mmCIF file of C-alpha atoms in Angstrom:
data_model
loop_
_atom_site.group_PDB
_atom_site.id
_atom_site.type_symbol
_atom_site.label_atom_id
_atom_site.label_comp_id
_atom_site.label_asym_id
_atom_site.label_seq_id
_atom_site.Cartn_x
_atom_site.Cartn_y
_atom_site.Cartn_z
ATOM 1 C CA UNK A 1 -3.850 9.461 5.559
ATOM 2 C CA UNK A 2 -5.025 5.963 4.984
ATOM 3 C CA UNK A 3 -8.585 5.372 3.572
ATOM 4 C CA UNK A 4 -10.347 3.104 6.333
ATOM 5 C CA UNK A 5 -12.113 1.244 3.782
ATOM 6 C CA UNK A 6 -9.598 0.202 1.418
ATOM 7 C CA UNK A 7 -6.142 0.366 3.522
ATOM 8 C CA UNK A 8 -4.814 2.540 0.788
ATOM 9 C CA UNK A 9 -3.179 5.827 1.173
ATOM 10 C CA UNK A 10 -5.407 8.358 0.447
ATOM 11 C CA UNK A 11 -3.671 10.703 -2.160
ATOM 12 C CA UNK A 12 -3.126 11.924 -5.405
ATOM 13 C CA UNK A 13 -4.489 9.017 -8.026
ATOM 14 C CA UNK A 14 -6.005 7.018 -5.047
ATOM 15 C CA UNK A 15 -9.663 7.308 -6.502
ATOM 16 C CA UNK A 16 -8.355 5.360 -9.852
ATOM 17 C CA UNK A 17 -5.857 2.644 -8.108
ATOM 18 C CA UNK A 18 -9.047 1.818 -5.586
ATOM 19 C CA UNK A 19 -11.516 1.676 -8.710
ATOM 20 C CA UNK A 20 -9.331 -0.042 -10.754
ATOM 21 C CA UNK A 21 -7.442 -2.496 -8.807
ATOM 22 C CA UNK A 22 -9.416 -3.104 -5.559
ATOM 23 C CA UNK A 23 -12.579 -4.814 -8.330
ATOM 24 C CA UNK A 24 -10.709 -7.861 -7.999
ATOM 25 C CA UNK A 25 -8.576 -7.813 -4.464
ATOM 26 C CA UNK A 26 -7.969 -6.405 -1.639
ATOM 27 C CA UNK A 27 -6.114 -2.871 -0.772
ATOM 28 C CA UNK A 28 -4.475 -4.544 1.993
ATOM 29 C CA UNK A 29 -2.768 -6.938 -0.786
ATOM 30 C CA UNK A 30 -1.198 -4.100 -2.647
ATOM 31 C CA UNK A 31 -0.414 -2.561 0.214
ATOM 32 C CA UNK A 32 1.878 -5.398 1.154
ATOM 33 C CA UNK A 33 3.975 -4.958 -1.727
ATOM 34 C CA UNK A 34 6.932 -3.026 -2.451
ATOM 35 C CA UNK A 35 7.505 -3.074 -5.825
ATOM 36 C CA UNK A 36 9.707 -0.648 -8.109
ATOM 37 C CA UNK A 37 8.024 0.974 -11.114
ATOM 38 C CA UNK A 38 9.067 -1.472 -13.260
ATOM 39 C CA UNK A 39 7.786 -4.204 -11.808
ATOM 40 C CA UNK A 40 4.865 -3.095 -11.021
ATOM 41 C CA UNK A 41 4.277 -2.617 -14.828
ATOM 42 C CA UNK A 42 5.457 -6.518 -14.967
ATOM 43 C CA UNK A 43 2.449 -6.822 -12.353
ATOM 44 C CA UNK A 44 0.047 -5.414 -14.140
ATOM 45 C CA UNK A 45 1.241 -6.885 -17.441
ATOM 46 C CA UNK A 46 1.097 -10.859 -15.301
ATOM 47 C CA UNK A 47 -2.780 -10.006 -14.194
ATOM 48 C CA UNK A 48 -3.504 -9.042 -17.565
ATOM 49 C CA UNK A 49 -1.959 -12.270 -19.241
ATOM 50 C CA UNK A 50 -2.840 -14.680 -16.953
ATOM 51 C CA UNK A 51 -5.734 -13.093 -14.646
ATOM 52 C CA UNK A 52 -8.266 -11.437 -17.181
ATOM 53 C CA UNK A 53 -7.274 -7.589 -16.031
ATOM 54 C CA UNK A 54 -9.068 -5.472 -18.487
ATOM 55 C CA UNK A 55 -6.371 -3.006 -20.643
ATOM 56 C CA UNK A 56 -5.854 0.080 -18.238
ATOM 57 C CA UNK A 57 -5.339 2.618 -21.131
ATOM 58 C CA UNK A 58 -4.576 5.989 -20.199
ATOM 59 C CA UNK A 59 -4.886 5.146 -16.457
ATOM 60 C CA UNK A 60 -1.892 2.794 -16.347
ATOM 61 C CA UNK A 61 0.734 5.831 -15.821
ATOM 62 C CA UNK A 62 -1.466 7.558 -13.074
ATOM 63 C CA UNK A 63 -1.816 4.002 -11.397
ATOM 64 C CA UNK A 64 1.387 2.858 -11.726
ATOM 65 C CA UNK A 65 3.035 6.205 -10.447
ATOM 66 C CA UNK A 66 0.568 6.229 -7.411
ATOM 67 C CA UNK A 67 1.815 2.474 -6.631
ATOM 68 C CA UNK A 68 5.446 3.239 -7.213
ATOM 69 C CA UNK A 69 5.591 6.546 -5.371
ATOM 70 C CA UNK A 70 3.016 4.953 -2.073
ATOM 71 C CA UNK A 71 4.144 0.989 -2.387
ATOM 72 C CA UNK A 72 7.268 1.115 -3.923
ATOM 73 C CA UNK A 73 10.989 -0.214 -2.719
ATOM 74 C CA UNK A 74 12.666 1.401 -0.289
ATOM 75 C CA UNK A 75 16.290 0.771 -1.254
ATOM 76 C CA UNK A 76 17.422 -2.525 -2.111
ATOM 77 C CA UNK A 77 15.627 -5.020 0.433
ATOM 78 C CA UNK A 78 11.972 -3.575 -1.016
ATOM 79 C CA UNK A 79 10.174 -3.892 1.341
ATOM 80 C CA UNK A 80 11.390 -6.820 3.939
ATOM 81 C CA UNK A 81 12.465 -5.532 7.238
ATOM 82 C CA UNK A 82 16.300 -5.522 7.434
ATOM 83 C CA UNK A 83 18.025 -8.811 8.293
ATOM 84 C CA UNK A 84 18.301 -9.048 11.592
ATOM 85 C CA UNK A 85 22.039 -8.945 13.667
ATOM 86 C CA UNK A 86 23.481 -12.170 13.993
ATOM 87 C CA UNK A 87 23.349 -11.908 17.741
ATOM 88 C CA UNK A 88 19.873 -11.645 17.529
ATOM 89 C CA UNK A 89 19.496 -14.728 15.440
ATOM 90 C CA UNK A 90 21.779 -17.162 17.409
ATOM 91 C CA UNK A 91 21.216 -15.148 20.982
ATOM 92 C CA UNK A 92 25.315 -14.410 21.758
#
């Protein structure tokens, strides 16, 4: 189920990624990514270096496994649509 105010998927470690991360921006804009578990880490570890994100502590595992498992890639396009057929693109 999606939480109406926050366009985050309300489950298990929702209540800590929507404290935590939507202080600064928007659910919608995680939502939009599809990220693996690594890089979200590398995300997290970019908006502390160069955006002033506080140390997460304790709650960086519980975040990061809530992002990877809800907003993570799905196989190896992420999270892009698949290309589309070439008859599609050049209308044969």
């Amino acid at each position: 189920q999606i939480d109406i105010s926050t366009g985050l998927i309300n489950a298990s470690g929702f209540e800590l990624v929507s404290s935590q991360c939507t202080s600064c921006h928007s659910g919608r804009l995680i939502a939009s990514q599809r990220l693996s578990k690594k890089e979200w880490v590398s995300m997290i570890r970019w908006m502390q270096d160069k955006q002033g994100l506080w140390p997460l502590g304790q709650s960086e595992e519980p975040i990061v496994r809530y992002l990877a498992k809800h907003y993570g890639t799905s196989g190896d396009l992420g999270g892009r649509r698949k290309p589309l057929r070439e008859t599609l693109v050049n209308n044969k």
